[in-house]
PDB file of C-alpha atoms in Angstrom:
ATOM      1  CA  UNK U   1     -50.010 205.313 131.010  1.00 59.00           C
ATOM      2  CA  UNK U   2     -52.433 202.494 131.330  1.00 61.00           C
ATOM      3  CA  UNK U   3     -52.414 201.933 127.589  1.00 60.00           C
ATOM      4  CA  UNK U   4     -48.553 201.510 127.492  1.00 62.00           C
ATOM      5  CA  UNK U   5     -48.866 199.028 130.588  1.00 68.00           C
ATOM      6  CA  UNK U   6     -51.366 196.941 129.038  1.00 68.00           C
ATOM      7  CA  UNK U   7     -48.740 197.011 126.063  1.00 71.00           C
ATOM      8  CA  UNK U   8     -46.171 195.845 127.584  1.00 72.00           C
ATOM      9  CA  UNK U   9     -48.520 193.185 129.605  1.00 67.00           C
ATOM     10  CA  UNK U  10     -49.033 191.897 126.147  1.00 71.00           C
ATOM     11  CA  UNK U  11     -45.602 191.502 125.264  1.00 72.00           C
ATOM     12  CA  UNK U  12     -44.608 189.885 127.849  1.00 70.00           C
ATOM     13  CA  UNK U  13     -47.569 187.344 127.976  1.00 74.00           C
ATOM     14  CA  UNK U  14     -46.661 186.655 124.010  1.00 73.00           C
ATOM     15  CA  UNK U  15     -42.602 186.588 124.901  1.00 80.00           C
ATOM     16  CA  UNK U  16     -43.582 183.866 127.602  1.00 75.00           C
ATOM     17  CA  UNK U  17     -45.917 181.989 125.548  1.00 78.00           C
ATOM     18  CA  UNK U  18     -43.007 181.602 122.701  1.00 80.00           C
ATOM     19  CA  UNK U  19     -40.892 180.283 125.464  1.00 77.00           C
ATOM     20  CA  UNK U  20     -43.209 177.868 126.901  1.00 78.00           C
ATOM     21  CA  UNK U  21     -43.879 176.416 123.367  1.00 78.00           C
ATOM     22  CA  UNK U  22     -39.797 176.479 122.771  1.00 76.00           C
ATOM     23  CA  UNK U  23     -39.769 174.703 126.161  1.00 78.00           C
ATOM     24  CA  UNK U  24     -42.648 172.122 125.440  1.00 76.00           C
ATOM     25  CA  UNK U  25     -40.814 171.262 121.943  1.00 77.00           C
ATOM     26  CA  UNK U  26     -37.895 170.516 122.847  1.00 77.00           C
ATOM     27  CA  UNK U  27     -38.977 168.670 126.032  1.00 76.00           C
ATOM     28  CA  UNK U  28     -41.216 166.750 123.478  1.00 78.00           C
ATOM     29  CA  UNK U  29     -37.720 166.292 121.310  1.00 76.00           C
ATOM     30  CA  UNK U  30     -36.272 164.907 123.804  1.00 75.00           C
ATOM     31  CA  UNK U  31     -38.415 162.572 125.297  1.00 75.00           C
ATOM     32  CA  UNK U  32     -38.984 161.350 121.819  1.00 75.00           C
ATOM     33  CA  UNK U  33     -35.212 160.476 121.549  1.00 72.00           C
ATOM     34  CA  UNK U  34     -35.212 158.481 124.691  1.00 74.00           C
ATOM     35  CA  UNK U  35     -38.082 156.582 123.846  1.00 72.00           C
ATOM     36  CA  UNK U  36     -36.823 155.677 120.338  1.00 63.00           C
ATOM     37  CA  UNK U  37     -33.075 154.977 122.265  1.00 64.00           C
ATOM     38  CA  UNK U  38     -35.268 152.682 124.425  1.00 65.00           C
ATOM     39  CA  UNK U  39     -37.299 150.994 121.596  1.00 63.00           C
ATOM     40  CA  UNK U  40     -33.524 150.559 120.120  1.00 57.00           C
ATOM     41  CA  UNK U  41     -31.583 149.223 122.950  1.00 60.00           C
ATOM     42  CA  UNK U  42     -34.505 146.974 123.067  1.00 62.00           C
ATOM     43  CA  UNK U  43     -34.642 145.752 119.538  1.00 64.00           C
ATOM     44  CA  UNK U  44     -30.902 145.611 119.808  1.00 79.00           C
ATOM     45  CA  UNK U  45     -31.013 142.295 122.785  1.00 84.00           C
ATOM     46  CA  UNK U  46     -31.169 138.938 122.185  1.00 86.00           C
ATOM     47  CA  UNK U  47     -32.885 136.283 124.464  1.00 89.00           C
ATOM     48  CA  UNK U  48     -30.265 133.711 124.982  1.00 92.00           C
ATOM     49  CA  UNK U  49     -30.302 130.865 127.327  1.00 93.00           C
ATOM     50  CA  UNK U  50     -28.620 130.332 130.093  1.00 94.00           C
ATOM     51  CA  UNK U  51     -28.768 127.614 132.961  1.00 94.00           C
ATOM     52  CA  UNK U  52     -31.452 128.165 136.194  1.00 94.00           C
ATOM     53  CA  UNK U  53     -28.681 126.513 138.000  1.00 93.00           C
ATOM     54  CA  UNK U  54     -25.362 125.015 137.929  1.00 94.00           C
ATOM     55  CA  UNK U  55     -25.258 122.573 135.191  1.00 92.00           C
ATOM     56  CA  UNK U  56     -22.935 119.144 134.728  1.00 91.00           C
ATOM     57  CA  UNK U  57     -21.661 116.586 132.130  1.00 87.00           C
ATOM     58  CA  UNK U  58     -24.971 114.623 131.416  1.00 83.00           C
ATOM     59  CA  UNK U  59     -27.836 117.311 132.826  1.00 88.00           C
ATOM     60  CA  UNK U  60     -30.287 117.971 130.045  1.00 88.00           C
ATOM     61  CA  UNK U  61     -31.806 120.648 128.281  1.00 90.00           C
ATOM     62  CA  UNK U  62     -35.360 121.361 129.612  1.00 90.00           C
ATOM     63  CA  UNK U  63     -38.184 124.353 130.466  1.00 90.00           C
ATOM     64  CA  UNK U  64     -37.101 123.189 134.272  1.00 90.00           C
ATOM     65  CA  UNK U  65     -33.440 123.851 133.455  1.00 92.00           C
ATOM     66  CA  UNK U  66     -32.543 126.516 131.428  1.00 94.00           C
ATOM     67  CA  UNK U  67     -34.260 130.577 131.311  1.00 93.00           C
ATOM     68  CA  UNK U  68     -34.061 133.169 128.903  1.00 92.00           C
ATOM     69  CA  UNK U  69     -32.057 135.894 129.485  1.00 90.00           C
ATOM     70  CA  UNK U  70     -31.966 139.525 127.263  1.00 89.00           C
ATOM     71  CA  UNK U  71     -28.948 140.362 126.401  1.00 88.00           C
ATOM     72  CA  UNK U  72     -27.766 143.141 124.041  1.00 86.00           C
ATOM     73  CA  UNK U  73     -26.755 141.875 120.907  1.00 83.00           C
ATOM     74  CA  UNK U  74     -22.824 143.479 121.010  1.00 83.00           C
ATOM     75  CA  UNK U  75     -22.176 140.947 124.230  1.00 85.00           C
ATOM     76  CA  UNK U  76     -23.482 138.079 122.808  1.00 87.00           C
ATOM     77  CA  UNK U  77     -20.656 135.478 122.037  1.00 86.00           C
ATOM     78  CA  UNK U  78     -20.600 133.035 119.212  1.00 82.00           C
ATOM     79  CA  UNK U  79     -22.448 130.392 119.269  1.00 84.00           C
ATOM     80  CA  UNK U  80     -24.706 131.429 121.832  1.00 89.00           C
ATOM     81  CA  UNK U  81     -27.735 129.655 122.248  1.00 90.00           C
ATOM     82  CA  UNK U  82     -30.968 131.652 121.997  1.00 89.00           C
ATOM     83  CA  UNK U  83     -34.656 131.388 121.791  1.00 87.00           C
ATOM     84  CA  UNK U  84     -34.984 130.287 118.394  1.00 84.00           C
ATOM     85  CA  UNK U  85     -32.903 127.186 119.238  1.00 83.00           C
ATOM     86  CA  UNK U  86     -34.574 125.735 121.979  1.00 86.00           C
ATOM     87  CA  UNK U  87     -37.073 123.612 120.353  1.00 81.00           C
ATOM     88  CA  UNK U  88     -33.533 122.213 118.332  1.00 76.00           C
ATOM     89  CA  UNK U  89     -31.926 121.347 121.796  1.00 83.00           C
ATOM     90  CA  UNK U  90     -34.064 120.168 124.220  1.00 82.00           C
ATOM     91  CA  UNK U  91     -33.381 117.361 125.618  1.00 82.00           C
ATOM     92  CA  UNK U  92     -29.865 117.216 124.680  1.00 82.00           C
ATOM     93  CA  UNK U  93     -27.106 116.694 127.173  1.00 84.00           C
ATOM     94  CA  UNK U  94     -24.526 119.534 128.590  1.00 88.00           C
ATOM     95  CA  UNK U  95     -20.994 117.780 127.848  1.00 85.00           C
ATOM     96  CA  UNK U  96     -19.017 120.182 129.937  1.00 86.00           C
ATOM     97  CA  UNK U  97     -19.718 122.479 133.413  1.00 91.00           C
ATOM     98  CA  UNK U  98     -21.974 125.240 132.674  1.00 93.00           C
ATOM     99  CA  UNK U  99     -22.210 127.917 135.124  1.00 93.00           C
ATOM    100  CA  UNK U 100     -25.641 129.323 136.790  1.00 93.00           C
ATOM    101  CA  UNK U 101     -26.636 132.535 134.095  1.00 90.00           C
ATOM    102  CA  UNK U 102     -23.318 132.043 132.302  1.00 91.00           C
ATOM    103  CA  UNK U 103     -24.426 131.824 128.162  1.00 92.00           C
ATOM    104  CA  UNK U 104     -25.221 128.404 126.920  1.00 93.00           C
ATOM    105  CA  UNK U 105     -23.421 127.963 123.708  1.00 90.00           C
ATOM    106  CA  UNK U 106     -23.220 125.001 120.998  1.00 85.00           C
ATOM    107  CA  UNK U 107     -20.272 123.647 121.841  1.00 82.00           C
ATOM    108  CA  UNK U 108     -21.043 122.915 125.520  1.00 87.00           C
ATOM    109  CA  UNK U 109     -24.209 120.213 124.185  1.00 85.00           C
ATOM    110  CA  UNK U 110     -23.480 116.981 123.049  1.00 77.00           C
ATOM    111  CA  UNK U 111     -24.455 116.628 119.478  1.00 67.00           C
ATOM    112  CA  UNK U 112     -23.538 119.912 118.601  1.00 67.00           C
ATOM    113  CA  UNK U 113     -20.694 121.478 117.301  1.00 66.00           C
ATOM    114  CA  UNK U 114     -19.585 125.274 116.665  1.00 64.00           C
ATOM    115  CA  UNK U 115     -20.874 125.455 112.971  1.00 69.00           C
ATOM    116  CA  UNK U 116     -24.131 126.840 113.079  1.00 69.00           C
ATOM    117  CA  UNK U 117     -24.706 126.526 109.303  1.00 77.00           C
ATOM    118  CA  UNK U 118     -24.569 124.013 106.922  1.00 82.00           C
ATOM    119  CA  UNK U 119     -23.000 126.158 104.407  1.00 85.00           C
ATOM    120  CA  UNK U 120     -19.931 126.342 106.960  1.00 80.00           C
ATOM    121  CA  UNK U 121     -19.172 122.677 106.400  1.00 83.00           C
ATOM    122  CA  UNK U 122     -17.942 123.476 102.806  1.00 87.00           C
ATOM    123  CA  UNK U 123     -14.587 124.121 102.125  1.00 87.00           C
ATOM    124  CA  UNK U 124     -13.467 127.394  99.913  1.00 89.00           C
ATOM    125  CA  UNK U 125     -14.338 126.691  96.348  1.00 92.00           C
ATOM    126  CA  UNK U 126     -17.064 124.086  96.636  1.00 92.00           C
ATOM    127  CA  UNK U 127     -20.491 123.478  95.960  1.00 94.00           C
ATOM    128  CA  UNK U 128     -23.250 121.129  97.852  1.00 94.00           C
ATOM    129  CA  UNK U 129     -24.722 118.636  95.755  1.00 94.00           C
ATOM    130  CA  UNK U 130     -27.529 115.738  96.998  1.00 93.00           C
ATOM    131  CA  UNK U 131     -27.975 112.586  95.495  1.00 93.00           C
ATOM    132  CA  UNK U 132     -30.386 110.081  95.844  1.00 90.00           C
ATOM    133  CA  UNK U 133     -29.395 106.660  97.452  1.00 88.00           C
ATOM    134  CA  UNK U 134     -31.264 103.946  98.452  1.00 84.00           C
ATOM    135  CA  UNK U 135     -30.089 101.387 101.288  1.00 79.00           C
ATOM    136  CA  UNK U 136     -28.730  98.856  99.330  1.00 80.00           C
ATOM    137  CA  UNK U 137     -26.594 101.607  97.825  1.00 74.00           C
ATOM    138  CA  UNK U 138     -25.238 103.153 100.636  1.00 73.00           C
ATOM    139  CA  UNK U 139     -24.201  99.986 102.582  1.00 76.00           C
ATOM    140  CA  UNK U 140     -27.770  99.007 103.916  1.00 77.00           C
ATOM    141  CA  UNK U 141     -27.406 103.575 105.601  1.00 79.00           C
ATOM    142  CA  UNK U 142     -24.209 101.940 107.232  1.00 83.00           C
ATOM    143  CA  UNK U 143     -22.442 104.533 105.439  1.00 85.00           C
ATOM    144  CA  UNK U 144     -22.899 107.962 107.814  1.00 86.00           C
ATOM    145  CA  UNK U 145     -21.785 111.584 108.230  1.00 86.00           C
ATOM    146  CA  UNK U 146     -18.369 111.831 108.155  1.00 85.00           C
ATOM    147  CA  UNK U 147     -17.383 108.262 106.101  1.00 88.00           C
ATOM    148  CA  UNK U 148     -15.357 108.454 102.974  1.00 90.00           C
ATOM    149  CA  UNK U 149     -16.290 106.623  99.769  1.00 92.00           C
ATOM    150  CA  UNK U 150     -15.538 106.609  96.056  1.00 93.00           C
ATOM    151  CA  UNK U 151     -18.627 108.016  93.818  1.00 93.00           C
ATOM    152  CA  UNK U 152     -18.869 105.207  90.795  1.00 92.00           C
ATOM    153  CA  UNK U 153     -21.644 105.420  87.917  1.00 91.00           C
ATOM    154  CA  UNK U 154     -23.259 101.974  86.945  1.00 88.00           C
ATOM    155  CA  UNK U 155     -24.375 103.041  82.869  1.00 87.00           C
ATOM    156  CA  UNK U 156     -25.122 101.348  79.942  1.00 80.00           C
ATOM    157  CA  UNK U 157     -22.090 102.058  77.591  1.00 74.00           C
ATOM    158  CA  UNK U 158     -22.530 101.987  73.433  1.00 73.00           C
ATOM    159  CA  UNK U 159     -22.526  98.540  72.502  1.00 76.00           C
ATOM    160  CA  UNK U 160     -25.299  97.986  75.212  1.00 77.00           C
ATOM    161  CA  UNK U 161     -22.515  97.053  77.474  1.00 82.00           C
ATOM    162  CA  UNK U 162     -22.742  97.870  81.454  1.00 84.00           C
ATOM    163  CA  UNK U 163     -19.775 100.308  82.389  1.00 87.00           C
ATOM    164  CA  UNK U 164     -18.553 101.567  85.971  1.00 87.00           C
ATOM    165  CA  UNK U 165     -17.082 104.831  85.826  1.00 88.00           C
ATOM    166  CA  UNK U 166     -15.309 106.354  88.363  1.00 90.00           C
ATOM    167  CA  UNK U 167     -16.787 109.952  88.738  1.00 93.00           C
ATOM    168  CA  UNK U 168     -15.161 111.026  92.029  1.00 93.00           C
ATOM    169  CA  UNK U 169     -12.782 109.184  94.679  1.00 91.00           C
ATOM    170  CA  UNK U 170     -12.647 109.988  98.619  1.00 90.00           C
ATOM    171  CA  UNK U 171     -15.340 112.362  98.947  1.00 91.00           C
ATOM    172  CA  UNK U 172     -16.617 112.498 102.233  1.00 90.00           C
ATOM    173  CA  UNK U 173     -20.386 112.502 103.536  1.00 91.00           C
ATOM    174  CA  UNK U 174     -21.285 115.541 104.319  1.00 89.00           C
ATOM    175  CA  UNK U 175     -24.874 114.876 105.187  1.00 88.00           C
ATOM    176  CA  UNK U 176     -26.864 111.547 105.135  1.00 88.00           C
ATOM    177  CA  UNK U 177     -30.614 112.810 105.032  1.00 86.00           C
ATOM    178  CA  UNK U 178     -30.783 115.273 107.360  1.00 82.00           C
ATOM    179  CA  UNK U 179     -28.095 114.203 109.851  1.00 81.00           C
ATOM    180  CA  UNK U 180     -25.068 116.564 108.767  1.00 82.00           C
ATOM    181  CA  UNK U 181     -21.299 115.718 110.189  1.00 77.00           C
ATOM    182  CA  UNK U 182     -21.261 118.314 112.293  1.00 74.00           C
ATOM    183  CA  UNK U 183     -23.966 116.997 114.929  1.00 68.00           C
ATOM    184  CA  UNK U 184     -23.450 113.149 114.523  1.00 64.00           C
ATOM    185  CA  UNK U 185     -22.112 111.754 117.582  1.00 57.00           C
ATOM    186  CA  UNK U 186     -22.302 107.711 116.643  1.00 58.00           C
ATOM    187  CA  UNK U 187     -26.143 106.812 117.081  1.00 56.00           C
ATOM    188  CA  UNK U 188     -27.526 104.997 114.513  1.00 54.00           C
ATOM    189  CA  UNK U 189     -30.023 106.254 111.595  1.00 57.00           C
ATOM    190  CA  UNK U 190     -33.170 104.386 110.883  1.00 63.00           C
ATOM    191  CA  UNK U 191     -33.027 105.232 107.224  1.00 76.00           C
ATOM    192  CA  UNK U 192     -32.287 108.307 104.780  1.00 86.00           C
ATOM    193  CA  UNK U 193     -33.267 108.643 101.313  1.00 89.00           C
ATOM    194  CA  UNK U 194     -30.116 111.366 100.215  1.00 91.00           C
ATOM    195  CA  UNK U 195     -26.372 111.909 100.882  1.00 92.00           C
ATOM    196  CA  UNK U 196     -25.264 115.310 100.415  1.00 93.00           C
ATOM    197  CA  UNK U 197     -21.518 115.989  99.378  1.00 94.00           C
ATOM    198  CA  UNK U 198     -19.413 119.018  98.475  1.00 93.00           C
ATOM    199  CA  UNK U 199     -17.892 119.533  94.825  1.00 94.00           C
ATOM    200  CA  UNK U 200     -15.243 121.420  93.637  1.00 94.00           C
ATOM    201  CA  UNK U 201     -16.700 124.098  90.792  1.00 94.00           C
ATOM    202  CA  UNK U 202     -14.954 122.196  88.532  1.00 94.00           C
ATOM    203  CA  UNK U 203     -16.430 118.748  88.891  1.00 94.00           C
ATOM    204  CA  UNK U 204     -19.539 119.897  89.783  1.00 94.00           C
ATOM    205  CA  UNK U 205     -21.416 119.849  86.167  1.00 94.00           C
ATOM    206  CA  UNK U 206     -19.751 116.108  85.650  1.00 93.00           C
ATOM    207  CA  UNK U 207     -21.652 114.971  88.922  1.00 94.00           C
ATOM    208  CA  UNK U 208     -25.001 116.441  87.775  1.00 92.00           C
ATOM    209  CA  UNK U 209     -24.633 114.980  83.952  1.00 92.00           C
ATOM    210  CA  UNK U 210     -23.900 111.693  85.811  1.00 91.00           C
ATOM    211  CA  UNK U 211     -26.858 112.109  87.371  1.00 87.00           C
ATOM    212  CA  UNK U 212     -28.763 111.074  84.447  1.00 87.00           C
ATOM    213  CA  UNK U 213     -26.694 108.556  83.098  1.00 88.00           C
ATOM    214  CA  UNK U 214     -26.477 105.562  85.436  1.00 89.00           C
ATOM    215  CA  UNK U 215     -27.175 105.112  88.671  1.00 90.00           C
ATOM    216  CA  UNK U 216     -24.595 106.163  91.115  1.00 92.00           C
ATOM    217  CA  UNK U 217     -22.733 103.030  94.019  1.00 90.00           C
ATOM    218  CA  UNK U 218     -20.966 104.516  96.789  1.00 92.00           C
ATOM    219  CA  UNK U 219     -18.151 102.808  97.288  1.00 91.00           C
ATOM    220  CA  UNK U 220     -17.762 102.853 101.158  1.00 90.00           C
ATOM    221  CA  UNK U 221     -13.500 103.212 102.853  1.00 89.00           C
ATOM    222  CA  UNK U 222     -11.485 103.767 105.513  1.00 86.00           C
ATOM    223  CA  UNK U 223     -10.807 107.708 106.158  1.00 78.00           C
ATOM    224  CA  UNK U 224      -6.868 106.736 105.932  1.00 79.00           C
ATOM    225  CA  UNK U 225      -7.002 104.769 102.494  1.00 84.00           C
ATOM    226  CA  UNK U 226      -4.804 106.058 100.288  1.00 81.00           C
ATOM    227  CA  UNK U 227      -4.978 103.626  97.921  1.00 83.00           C
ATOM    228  CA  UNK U 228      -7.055 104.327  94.391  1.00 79.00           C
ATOM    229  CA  UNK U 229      -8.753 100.971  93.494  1.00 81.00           C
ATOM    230  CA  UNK U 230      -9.042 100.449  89.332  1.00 78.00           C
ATOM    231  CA  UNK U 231     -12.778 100.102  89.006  1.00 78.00           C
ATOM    232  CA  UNK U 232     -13.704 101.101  85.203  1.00 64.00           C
ATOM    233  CA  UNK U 233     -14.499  98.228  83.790  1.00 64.00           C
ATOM    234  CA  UNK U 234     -17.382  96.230  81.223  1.00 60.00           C
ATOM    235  CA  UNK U 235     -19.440  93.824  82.777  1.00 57.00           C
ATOM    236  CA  UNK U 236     -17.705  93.172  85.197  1.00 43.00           C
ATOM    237  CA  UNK U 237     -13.925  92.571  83.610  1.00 43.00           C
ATOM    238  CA  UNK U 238     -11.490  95.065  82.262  1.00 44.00           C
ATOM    239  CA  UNK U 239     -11.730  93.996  78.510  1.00 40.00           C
ATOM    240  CA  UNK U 240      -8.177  95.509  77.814  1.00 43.00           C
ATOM    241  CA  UNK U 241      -6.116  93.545  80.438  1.00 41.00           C
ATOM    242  CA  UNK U 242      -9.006  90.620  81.321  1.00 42.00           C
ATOM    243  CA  UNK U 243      -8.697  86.943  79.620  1.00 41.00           C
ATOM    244  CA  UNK U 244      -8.220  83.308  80.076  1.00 42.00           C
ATOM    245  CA  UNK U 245      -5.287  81.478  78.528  1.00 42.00           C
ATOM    246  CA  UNK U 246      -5.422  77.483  77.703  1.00 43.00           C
ATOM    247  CA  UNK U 247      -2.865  75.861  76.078  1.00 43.00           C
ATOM    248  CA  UNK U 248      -3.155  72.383  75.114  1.00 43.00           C
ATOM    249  CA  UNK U 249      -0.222  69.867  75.084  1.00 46.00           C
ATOM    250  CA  UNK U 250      -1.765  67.532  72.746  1.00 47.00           C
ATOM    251  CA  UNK U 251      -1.558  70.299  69.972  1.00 53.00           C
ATOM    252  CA  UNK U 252       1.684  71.472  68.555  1.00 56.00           C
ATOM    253  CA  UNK U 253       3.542  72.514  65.460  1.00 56.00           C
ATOM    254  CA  UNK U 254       7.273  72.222  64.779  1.00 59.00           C
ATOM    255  CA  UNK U 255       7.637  71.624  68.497  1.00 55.00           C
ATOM    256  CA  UNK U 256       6.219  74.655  69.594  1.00 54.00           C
ATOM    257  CA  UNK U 257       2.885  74.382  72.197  1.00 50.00           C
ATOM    258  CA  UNK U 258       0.060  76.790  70.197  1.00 51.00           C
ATOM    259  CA  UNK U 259      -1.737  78.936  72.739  1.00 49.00           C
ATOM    260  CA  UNK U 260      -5.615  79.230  72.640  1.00 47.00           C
ATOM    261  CA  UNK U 261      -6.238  82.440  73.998  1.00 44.00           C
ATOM    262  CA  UNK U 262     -10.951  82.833  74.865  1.00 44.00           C
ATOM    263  CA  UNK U 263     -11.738  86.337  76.484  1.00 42.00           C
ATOM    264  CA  UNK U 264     -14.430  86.928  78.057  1.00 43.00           C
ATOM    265  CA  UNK U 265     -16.993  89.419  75.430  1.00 43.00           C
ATOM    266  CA  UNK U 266     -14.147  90.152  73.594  1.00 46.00           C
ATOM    267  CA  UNK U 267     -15.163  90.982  69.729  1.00 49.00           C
ATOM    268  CA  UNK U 268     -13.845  89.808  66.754  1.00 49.00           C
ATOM    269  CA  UNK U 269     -10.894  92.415  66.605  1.00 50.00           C
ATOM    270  CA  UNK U 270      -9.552  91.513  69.439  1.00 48.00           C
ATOM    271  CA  UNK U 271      -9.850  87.627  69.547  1.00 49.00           C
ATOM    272  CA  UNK U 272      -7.817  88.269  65.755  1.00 49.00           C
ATOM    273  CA  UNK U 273      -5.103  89.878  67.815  1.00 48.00           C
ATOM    274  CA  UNK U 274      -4.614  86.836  69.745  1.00 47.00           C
ATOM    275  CA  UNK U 275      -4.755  84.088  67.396  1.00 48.00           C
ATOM    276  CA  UNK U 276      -2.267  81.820  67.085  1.00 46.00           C
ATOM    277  CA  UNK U 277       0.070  83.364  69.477  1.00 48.00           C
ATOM    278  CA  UNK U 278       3.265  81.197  70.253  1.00 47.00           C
ATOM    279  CA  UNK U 279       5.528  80.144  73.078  1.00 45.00           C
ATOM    280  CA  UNK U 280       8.602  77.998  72.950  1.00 47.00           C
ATOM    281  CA  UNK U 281       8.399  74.823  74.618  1.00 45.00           C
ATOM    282  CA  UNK U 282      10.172  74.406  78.468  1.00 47.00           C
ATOM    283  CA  UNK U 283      12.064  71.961  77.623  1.00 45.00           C
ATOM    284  CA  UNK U 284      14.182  73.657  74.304  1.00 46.00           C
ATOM    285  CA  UNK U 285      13.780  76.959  75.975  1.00 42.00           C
ATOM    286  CA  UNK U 286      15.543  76.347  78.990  1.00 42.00           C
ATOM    287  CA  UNK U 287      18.533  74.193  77.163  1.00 42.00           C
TER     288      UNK U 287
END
């Protein structure tokens, strides 16, 4: 009898010790799932700032005035300031009401807009290009983020002849240095060595071949200038159209005036065209 009881004894004690192990696993399991939930929901906030107190037009951005704040990531609106940006924004200036804890976000600081990238100032189908431009170029840096100009190229042509070419008209500034239009709020720029632009696809290889052919002028304008300038020209004059008439009264021939016709650099072609050229006389003309 006692040999069946210790049996059973033994039984039992194994039959317990399964179910204490079952119990320990899955208590392990699950403990395990709430701490990798918790090392989640953690990973999963952002530290955003937000205002220690009530903020108003003017207040700036400081350690004294703003806090960070976690924040899962799901709940976090656009634009929302966080951690990474405060060594961008300090001491910027709140141009509306922000309210105590409320999110700070790039739209509510003066000098900042809603695009967060540069890449969102391009329009569908273009390209960012950056050209060099010193300030004699670029209006003495007069010309900032935002301006409109015509892109000429100053080159020597073939007959050793300096062209301008027009390579683009009313492109606008995208960037002047590092000052893009999209955070320039009218203070002036001490100097910048680049003005970046964006190209359509199609124009973009002609801009980069230009590159090395001349040297570029940016050809500063109003925003609402419609008008499209005729700038290709050699040395200065259009050599097609361009010239300077003299006619002398003292010469004629069968009473009619002979014209003397000089153009500027014109070549020996040309000045052939307009030799001799005629014109009636006022006076029997108008009879």
């Amino acid at each position: 009898m006692q040999k069946y009881r210790n049996i059973i004894l033994l039984a039992v004690a194994v039959i317990l010790s399964i179910l204490a192990a079952y119990s320990v696993s899955k208590y392990m399991d699950h403990k395990e799932k709430e701490i990798v939930a918790a090392i989640e929901e953690k990973n999963n906030y952002r530290q955003i700032l937000v205002p220690n107190a009530n903020m108003e037009v003017g207040d700036l951005i400081s350690t004294a005035t703003v806090s960070l704040r976690p924040v899962p990531a799901e709940y976090v609106p656009d634009g929302a300031l966080t951690s990474d940006d405060f060594d961008n924004v300090v001491g910027m200036t709140v141009k509306s009401p922000i309210t105590q804890g409320k999110t700070i976000v790039r739209s509510q600081l003066q000098g900042l807009s809603a695009v967060e990238k540069f890449s969102e100032l391009l329009k569908p189908g273009e390209r960012a290009i950056s050209l060099k431009v010193s300030a004699l170029d670029s209006n003495e840096n007069m010309l900032v983020p935002g301006d409109f100009f015509d892109l000429l190229l100053l080159k020597e042509g073939a007959n050793k002849e300096t062209e301008v070419n027009v390579v683009l008209e009313n492109v606008q500034a995208l960037a002047t240095g590092t000052a893009t239009v999209a955070d320039y709020v009218g203070q002036g720029y001490d100097g910048y060595a680049s003005v970046t632009i964006g190209v359509k696809t199609e124009d973009y290889a002609k801009v980069l071949l230009s590159k090395e052919k001349g040297i570029f002028v940016y050809a500063l304008k109003r925003s609402d200038d419609s008008t499209r300038p005729k700038y290709a020209a050699k040395n200065g004059m259009d050599v097609g159209t361009s010239g300077i008439s003299v006619f002398s009264a003292g010469k004629s021939k069968d009473g009619v005036l002979i014209e003397t016709l000089t153009l500027l650099n014109a070549n020996s072609e040309s000045e052939q065209k307009l030799k001799d050229r005629k014109f009636v006389k006022y006076s029997e003309s108008s009879k």
